[in-house]
CSV table of C-alpha atoms and ligand atoms in Angstrom, one decimal:
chain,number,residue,atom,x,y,z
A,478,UNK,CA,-180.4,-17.3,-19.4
A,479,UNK,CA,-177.9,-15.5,-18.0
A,480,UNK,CA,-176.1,-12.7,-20.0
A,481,UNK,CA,-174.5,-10.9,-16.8
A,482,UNK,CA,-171.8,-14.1,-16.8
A,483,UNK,CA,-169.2,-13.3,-19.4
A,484,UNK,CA,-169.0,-16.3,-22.5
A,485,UNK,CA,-172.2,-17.4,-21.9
A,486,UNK,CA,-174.7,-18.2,-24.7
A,487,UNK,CA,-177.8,-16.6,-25.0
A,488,UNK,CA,-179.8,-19.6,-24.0
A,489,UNK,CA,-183.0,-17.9,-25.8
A,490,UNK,CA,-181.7,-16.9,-29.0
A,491,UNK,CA,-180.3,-20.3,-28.9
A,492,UNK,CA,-183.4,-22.0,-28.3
A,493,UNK,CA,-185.0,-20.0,-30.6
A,494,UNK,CA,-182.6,-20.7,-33.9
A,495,UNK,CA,-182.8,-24.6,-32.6
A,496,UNK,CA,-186.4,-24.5,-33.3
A,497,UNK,CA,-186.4,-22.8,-36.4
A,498,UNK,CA,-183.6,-25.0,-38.0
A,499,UNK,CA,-185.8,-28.1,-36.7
A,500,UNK,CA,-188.8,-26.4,-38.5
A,501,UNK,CA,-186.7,-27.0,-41.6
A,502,UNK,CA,-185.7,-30.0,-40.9
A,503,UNK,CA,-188.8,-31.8,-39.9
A,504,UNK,CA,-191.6,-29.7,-41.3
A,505,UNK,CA,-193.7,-31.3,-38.4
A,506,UNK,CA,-191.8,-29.4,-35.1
A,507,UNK,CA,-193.7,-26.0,-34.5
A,508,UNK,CA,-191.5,-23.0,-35.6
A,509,UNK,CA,-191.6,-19.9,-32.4
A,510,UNK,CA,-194.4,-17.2,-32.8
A,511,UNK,CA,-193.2,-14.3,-32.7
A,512,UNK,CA,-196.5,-12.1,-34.4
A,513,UNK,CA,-199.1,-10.8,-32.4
A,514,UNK,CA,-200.9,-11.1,-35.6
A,515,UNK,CA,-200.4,-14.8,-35.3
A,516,UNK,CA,-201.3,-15.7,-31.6
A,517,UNK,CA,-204.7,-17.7,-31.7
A,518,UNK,CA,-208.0,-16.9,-30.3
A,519,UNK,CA,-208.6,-18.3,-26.9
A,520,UNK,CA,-210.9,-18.0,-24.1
A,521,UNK,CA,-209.4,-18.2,-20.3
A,522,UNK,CA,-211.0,-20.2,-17.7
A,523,UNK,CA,-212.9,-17.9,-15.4
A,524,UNK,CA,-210.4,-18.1,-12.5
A,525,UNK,CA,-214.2,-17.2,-10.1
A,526,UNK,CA,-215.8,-20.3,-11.0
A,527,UNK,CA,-215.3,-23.6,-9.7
A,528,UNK,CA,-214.7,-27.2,-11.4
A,529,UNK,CA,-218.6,-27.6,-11.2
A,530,UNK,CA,-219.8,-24.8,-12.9
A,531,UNK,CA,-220.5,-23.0,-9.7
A,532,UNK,CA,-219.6,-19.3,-9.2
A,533,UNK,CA,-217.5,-17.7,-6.5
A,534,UNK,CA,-218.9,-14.3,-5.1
A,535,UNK,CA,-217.6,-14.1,-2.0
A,536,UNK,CA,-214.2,-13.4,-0.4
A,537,UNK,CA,-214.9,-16.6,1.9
A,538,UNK,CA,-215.7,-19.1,-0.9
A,539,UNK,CA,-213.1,-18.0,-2.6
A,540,UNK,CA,-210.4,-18.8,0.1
A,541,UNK,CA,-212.1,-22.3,1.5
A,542,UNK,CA,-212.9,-23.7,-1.6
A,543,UNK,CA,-211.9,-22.5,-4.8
A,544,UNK,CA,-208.2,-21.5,-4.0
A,545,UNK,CA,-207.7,-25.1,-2.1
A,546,UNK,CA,-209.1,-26.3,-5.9
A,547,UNK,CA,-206.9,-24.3,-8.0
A,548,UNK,CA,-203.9,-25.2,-6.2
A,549,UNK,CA,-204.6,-28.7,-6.4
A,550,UNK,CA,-204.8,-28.6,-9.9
A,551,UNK,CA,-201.8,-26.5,-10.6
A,552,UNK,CA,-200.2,-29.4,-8.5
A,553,UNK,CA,-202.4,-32.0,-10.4
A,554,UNK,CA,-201.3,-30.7,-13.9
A,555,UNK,CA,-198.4,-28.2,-14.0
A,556,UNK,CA,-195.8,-28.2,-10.8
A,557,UNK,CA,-196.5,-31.6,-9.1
A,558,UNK,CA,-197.1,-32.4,-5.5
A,559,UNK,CA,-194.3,-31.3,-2.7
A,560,UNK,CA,-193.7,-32.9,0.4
A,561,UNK,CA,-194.4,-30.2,3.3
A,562,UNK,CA,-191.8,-29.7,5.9
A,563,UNK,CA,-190.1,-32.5,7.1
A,564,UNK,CA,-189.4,-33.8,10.3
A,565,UNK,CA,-185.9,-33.6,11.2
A,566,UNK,CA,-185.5,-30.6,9.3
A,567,UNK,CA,-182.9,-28.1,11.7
A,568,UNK,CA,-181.4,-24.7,11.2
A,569,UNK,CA,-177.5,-24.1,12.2
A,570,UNK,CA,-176.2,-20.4,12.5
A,571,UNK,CA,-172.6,-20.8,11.4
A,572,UNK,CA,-171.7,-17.2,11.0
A,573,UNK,CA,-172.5,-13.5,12.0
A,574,UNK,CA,-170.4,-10.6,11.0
A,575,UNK,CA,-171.2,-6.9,12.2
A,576,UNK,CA,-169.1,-5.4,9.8
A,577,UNK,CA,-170.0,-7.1,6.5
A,578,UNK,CA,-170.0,-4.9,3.0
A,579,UNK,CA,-167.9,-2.3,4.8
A,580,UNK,CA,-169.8,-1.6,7.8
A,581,UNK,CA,-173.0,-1.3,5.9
A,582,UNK,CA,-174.2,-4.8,6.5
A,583,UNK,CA,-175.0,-7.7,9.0
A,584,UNK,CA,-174.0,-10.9,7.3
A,585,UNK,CA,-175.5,-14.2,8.7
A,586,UNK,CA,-175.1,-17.7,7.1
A,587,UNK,CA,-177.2,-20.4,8.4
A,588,UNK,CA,-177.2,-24.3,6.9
A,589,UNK,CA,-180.5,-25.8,6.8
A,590,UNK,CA,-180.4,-29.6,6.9
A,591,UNK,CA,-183.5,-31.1,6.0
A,592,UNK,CA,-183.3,-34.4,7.2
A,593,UNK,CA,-181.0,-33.0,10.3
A,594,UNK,CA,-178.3,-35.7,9.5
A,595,UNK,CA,-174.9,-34.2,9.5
A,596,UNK,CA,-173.7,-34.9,6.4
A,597,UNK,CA,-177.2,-34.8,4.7
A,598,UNK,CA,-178.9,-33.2,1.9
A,599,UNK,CA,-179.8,-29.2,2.8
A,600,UNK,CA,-179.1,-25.7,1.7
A,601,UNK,CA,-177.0,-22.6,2.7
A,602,UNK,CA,-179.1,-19.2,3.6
A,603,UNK,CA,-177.1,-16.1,3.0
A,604,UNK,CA,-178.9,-13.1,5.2
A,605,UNK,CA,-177.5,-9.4,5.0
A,606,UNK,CA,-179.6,-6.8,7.1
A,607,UNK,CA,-179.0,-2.7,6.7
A,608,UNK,CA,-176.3,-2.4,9.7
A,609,UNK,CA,-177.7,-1.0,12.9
A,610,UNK,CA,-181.3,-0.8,11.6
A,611,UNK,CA,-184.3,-1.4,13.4
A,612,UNK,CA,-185.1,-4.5,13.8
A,613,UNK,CA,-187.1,-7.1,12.9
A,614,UNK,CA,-186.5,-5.8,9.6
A,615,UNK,CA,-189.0,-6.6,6.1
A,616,UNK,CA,-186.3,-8.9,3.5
A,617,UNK,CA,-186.3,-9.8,0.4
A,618,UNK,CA,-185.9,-13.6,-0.7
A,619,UNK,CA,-184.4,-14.8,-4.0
A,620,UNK,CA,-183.0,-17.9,-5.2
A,621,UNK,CA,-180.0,-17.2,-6.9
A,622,UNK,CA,-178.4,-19.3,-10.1
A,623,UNK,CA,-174.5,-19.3,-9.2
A,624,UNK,CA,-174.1,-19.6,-5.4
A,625,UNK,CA,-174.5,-17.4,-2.7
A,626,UNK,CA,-171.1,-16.0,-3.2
A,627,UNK,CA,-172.0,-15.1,-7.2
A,628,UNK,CA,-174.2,-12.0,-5.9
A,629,UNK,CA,-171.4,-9.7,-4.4
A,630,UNK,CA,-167.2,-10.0,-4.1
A,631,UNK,CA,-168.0,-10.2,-0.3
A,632,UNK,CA,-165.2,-12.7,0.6
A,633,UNK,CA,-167.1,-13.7,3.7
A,634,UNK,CA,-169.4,-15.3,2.0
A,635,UNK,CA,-169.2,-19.2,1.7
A,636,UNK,CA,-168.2,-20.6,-1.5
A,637,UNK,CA,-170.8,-23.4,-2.5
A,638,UNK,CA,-169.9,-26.8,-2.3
A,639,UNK,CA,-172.7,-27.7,-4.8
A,640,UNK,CA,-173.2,-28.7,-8.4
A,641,UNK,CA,-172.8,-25.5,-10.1
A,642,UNK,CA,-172.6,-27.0,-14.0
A,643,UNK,CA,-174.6,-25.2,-17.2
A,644,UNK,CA,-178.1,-24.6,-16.5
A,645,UNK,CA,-179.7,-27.5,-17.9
A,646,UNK,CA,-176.9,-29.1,-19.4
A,647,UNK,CA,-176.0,-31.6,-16.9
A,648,UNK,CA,-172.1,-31.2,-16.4
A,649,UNK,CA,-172.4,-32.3,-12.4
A,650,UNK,CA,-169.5,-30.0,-11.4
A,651,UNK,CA,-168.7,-27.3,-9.0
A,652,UNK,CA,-166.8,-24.2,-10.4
A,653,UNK,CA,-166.8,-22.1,-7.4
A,654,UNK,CA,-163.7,-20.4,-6.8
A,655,UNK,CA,-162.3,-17.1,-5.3
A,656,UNK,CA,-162.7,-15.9,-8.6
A,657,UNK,CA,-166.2,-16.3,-9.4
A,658,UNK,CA,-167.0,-13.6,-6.1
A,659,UNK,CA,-169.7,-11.4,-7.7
A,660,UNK,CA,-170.1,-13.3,-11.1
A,661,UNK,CA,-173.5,-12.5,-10.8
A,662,UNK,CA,-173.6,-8.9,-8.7
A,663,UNK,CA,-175.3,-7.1,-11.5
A,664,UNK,CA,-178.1,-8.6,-10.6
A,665,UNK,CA,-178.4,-7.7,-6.9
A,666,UNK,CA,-178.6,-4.2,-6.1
A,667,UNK,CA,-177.2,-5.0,-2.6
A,668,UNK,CA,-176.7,-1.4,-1.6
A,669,UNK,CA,-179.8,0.0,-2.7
A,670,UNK,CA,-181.8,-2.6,-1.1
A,671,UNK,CA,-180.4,-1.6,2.4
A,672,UNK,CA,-180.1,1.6,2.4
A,673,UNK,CA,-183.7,1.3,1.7
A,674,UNK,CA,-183.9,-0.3,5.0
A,675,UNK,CA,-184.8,-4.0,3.5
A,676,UNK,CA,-182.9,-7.2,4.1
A,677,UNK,CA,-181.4,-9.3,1.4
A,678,UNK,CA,-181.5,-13.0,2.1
A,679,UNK,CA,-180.8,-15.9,-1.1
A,680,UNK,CA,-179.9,-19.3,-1.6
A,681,UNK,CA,-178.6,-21.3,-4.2
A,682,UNK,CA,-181.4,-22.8,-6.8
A,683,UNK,CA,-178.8,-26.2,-7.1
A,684,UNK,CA,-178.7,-26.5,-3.2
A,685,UNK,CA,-182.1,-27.5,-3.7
A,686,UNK,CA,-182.3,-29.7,-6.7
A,687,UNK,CA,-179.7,-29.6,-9.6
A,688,UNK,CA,-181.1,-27.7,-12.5
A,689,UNK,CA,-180.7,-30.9,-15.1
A,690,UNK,CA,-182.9,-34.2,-15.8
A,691,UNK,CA,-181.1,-36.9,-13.5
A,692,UNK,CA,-184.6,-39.0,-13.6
A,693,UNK,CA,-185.4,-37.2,-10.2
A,694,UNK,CA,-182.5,-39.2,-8.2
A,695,UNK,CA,-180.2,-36.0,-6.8
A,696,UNK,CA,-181.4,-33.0,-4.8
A,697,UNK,CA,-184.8,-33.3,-2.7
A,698,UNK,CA,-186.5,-35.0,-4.7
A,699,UNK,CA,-184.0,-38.2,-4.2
A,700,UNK,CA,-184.4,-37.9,-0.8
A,701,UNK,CA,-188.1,-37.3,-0.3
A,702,UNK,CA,-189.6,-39.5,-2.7
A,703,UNK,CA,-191.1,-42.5,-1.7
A,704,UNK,CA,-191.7,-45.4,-3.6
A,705,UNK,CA,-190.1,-47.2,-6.7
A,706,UNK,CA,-192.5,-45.5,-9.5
A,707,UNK,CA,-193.0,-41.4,-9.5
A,708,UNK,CA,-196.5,-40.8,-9.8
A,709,UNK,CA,-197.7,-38.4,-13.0
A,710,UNK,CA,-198.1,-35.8,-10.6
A,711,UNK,CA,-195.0,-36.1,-8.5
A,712,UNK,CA,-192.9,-33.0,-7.9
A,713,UNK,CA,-190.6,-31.7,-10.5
A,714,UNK,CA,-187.9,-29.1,-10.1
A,715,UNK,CA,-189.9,-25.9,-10.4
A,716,UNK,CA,-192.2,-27.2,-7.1
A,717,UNK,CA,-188.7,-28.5,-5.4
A,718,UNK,CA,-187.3,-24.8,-5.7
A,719,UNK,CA,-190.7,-23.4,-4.2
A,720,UNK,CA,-190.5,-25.9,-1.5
A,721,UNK,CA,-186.8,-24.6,-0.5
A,722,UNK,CA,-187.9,-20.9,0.0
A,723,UNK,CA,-190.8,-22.3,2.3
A,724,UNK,CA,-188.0,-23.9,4.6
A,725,UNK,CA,-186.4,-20.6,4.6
A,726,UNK,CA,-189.1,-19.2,5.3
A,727,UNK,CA,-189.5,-21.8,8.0
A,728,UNK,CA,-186.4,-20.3,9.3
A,729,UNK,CA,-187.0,-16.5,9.0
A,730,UNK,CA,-189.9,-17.7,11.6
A,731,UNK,CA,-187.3,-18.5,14.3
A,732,UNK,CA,-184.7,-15.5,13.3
A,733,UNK,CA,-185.9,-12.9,16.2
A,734,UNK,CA,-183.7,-10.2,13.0
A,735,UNK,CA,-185.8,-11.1,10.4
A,736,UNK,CA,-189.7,-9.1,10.2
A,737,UNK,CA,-191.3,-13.0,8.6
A,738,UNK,CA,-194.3,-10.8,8.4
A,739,UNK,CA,-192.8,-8.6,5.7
A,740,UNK,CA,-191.0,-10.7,3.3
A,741,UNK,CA,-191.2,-10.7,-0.3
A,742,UNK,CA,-190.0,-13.6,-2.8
A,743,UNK,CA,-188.1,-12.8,-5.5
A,744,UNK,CA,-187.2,-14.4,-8.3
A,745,UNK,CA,-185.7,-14.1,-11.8
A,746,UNK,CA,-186.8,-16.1,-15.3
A,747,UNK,CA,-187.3,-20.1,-14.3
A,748,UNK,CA,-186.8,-18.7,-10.5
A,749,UNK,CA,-189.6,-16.0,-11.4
A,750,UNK,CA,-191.6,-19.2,-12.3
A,751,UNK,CA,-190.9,-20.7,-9.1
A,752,UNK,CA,-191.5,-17.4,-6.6
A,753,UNK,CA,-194.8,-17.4,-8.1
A,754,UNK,CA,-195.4,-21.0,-7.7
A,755,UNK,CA,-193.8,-20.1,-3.9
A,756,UNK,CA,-196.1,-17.5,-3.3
A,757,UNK,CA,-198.8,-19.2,-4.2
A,758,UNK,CA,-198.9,-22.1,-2.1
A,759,UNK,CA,-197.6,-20.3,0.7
A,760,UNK,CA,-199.2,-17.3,2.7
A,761,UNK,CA,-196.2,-16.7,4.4
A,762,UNK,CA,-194.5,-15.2,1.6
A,763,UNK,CA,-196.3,-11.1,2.3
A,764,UNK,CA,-195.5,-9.8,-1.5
A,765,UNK,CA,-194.9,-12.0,-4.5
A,766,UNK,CA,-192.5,-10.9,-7.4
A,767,UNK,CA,-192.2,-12.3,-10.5
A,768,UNK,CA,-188.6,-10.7,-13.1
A,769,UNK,CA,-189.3,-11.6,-16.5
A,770,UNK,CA,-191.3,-15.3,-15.5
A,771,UNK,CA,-192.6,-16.1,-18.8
A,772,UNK,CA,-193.9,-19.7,-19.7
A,773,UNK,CA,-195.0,-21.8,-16.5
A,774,UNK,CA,-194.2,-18.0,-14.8
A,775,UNK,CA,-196.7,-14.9,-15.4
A,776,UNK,CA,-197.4,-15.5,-19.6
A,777,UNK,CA,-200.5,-17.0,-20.2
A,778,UNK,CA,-199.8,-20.7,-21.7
A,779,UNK,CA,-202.7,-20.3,-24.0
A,780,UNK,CA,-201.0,-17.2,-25.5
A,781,UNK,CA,-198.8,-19.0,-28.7
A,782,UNK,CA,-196.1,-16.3,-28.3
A,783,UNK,CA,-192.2,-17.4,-27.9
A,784,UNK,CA,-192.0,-20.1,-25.1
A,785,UNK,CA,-194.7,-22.8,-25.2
A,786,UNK,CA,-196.0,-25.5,-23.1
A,787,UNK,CA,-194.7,-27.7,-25.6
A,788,UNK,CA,-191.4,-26.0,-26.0
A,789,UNK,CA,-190.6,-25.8,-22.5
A,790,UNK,CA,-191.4,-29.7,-21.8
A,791,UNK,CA,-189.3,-30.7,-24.7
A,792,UNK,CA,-186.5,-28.6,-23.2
A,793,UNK,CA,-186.6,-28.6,-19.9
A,794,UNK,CA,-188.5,-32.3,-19.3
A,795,UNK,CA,-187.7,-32.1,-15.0
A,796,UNK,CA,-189.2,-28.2,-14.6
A,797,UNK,CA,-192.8,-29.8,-14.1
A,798,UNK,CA,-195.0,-32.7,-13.2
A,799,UNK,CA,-195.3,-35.7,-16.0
A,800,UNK,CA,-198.9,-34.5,-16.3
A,801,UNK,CA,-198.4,-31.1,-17.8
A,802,UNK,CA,-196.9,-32.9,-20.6
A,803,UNK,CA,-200.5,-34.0,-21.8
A,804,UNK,CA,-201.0,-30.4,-22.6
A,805,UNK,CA,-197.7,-29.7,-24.9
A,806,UNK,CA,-200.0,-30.3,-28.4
A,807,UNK,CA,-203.6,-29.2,-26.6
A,808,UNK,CA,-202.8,-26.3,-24.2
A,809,UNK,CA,-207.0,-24.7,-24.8
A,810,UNK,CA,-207.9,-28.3,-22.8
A,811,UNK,CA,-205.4,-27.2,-19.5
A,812,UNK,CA,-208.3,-27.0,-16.5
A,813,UNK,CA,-205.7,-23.8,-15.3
A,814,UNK,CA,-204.2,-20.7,-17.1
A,815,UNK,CA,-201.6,-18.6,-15.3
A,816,UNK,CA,-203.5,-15.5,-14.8
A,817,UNK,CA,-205.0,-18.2,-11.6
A,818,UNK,CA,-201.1,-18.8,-10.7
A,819,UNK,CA,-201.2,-14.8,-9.7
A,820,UNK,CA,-204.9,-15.5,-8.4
A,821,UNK,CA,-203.7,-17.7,-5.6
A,822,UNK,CA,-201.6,-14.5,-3.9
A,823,UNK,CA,-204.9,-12.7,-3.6
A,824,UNK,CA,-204.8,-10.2,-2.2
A,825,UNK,CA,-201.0,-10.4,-1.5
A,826,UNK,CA,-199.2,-7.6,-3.5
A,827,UNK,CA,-198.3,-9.5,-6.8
A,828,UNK,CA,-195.5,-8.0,-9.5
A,829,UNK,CA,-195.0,-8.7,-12.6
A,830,UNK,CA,-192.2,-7.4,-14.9
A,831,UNK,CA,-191.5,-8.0,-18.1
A,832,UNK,CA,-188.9,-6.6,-21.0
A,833,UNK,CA,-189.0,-5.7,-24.1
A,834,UNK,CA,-186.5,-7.6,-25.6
A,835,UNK,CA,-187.7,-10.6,-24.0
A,836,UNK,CA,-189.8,-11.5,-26.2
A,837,UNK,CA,-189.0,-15.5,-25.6
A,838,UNK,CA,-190.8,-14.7,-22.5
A,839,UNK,CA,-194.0,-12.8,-24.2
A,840,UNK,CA,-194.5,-9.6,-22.3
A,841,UNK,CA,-197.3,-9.1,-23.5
A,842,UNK,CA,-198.6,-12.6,-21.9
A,843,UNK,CA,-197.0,-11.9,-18.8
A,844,UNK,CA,-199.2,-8.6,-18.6
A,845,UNK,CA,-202.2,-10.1,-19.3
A,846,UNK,CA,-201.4,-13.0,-17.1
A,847,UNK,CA,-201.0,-10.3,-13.9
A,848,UNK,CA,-204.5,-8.3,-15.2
A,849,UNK,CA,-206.5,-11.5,-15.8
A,850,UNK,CA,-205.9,-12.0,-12.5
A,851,UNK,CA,-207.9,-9.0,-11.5
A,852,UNK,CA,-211.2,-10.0,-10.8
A,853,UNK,CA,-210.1,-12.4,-7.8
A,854,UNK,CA,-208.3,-9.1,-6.2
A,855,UNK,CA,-211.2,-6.8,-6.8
A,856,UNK,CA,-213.6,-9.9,-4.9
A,857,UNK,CA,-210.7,-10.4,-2.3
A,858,UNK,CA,-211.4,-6.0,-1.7
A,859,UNK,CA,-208.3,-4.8,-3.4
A,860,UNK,CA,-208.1,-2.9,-6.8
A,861,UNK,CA,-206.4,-5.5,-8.4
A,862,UNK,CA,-204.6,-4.1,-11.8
A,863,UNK,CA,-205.1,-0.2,-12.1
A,864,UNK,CA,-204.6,-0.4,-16.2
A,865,UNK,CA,-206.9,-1.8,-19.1
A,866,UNK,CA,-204.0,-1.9,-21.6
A,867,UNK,CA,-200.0,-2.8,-21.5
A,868,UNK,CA,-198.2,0.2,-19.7
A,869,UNK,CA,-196.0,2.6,-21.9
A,870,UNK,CA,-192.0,1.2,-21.5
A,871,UNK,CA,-190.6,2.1,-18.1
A,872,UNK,CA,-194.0,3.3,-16.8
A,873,UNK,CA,-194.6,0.9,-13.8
A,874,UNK,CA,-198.2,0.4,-12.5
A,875,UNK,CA,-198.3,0.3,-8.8
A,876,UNK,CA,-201.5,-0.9,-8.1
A,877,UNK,CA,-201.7,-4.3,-5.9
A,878,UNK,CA,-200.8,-6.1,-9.1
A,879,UNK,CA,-197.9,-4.1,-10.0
A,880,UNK,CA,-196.5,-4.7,-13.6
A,881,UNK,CA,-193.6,-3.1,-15.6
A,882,UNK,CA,-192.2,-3.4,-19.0
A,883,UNK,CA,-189.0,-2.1,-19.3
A,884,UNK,CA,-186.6,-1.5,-22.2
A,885,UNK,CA,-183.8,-4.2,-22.9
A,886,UNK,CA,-183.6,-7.8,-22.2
A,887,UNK,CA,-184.0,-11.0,-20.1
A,888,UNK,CA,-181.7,-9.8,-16.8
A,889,UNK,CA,-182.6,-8.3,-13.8
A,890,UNK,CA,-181.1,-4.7,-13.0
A,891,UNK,CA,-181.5,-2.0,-10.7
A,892,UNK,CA,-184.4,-0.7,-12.4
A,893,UNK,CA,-186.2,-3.9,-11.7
A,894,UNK,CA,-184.6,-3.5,-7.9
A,895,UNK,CA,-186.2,0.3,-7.9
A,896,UNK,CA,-189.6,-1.0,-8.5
A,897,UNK,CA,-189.7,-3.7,-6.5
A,898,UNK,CA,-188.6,-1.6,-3.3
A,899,UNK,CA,-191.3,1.2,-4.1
A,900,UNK,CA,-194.1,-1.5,-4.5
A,901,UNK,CA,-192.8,-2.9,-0.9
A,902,UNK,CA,-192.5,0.9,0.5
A,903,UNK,CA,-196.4,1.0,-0.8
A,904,UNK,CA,-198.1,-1.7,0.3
A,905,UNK,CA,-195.8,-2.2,3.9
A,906,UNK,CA,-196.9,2.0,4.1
A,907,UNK,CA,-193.3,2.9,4.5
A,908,UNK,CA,-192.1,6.4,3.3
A,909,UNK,CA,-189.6,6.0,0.5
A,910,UNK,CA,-186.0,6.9,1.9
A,911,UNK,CA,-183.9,8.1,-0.3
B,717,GTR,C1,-185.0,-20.3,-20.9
B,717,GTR,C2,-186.3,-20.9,-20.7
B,717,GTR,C3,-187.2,-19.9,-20.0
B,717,GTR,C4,-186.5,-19.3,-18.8
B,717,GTR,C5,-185.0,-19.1,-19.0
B,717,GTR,C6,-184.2,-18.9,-17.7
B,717,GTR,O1,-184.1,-21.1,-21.6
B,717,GTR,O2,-186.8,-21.3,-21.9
B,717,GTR,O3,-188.4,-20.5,-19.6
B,717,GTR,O4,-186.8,-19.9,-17.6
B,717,GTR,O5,-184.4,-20.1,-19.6
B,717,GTR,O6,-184.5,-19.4,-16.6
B,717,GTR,O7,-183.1,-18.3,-17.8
């Protein structure tokens, strides 16, 4: 939820009291867990050994058969199957300005429209690049939950044209106006990331697929599905979104500006969910980040602790594939866990932050989601997590699964911003510039 965007609800709290007043009211709905004390025993699947019982112990198995395996199940039974890229699919530069952010920044827009047909369904790709730096230059990649012109006042940016209603409440309607420039700056730490010498690139989440239960028939998933009946493991929102920053990434591949070698997706709370679910399926993507992911993100779904499986299905029912609905009352039974979500980026850099207010997105699940996901690193060469137990607040590990907790709540600020740029400096071996 966010809390940067003045008069809006705190979706969590929200959700929370919702389910605690339903408790009452029918003794049979599952009141939130919010006691360690409380949390269940449970045993992980081994993310090293196959469907058959066999055990991975080499790098090679690992990456010809058991990561095609675990992807195909996460598609099978959480996220859903995506289209790849489509045909038609072209790119269309519409602006360039030298002089963007007063002088600091290069400002590109570029349309893609995925089925190429004028007036057809795509998505607007705002770029900034540090002015006059070296190029190619290493980006970052975000998808961003107010359009593009939400994440700074810049009035060159394009105001979205699409459905920009509550989060999950369904009002189709576009509130984008001169006003709402930089509704949601707080969360993009624009001049930081530049003067770090990194590029900034986002697009807008409802571009993409509108963020409410239409029964599939708007954004991609209208235009890309085939066939009257949607199978039980057909695409849902959370696999739509991931499919979007591969076509950017598609187009970072063409942009001679743009290092595609050295980009790292981004992404904040359901969008955390979806870089990780990006990053996973696609190699492209060099570093995967994960802000305060939670359930279907980094926190392990067999961890009762705030958000469930069956909590988020109730509430969001489009986020995921009809499949993972099985597992709402029988989560021990899921053939996956999330700790082999952050598995499939091996031996990508992974992050994952948490904070510790956030406790609808259990921190504590989200770290051991990131460290469970160790032992595919260490086969994959890399030191995976360097820490046993949950880092002291605002004491970030930097290993190649980086994790902080830091204090307050569910945003993203520069703190996050700091981290994230150091773990890039590290792993791209670029000396910190201050
Ligand atoms: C909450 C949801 C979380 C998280 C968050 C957000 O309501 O329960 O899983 O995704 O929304 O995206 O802001």
């Amino acid at each position: 939820m966010d809390q940067a965007v003045p008069g809006a609800m705190n979706l969590h709290i929200a959700l929370a009291a919702l389910m605690m007043m339903s408790a009452v009211l029918a003794p049979l709905a599952a009141a939130v867990n919010y006691d360690e004390a409380k949390v269940p025993k449970y045993t992980l699947p081994d993310p090293l050994v196959m469907q058959n019982g066999e055990k991975v112990t080499s790098a090679e198995t690992w990456r010809s058969k058991l990561r095609p395996e675990i992807i195909e199940l996460f598609q099978t039974h959480v996220y859903g199957k995506s289209p790849g890229r489509p045909d038609g699919m072209t790119f269309k530069l519409f602006e360039t300005a030298d002089d963007a952010l007063g002088g600091k920044a290069t400002r590109k827009q570029v349309r893609v429209s995925f089925t190429g047909k004028k007036d057809g369904p795509g998505m607007d790709i705002l770029v900034y690049l540090p002015a006059k730096s070296k190029r190619p230059v290493p980006m970052f990649i975000n998808l961003n939950f107010y359009g593009n012109h939400s994440i700074s006042r810049d009035p060159g940016i394009k105001l979205s044209t699409s459905w920009m209603g509550r989060r999950g409440g369904g009002v189709v309607k576009n509130r984008a106006t001169e006003k709402s420039r930089g509704s949601n700056k707080s969360r993009y730490a624009i001049d930081m990331i530049l003067s770090r010498g990194y590029g900034l690139a986002t697009i807008y989440y409802g571009d993409i697929d509108p963020d409410f239960h239409d029964g599939f028939k708007n954004g991609v998933h209208g235009v890309f599905d085939k066939g009257a009946a949607r199978p039980p493991d057909a695409w849902g929102s959370i696999s739509a979104w991931a499919w979007g920053l591969s076509r950017a990434m598609d187009y970072f591949e063409t942009d001679g500006d743009i290092d595609h070698k050295r980009v790292a997706v981004m992404g904040h709370s359901r969008l955390g969910k979806t870089a990780l679910w990006a990053g996973a399926q696609d190699e492209r993507f060099a570093i995967v980040i994960s802000n305060n992911s939670g359930c279907g993100g980094a926190a392990l779904s067999r961890r009762n602790f705030g958000e469930t499986v069956g909590a988020i299905n109730a509430n969001f029912p489009h986020w995921f594939c009809e499949n993972f609905k099985k597992y709402n009352k029988r989560v021990n039974d899921l053939p996956v866990d999330q700790h082999m979500l952050i598995a499939l980026s091996a031996p990508r850099p992974v992050y994952a932050a948490s904070a510790v207010e956030d406790r609808w997105s259990d921190p504590r699940g989200e770290f051991l989601g990131a460290k469970n996901a160790g032992p595919v690193y260490r086969l994959m060469g890399t030191d995976g997590m360097a820490a046993d137990e949950m880092p002291a607040l605002n004491h970030p590990i930097q290993s190649t699964i980086g994790y902080h907790i830091r204090r307050g709540g569910h945003d993203v600020t520069d703190y996050d911003w700091q981290r994230y740029l150091d773990f890039a400096d590290n792993h791209y071996g670029r000396k910190k510039k201050e």
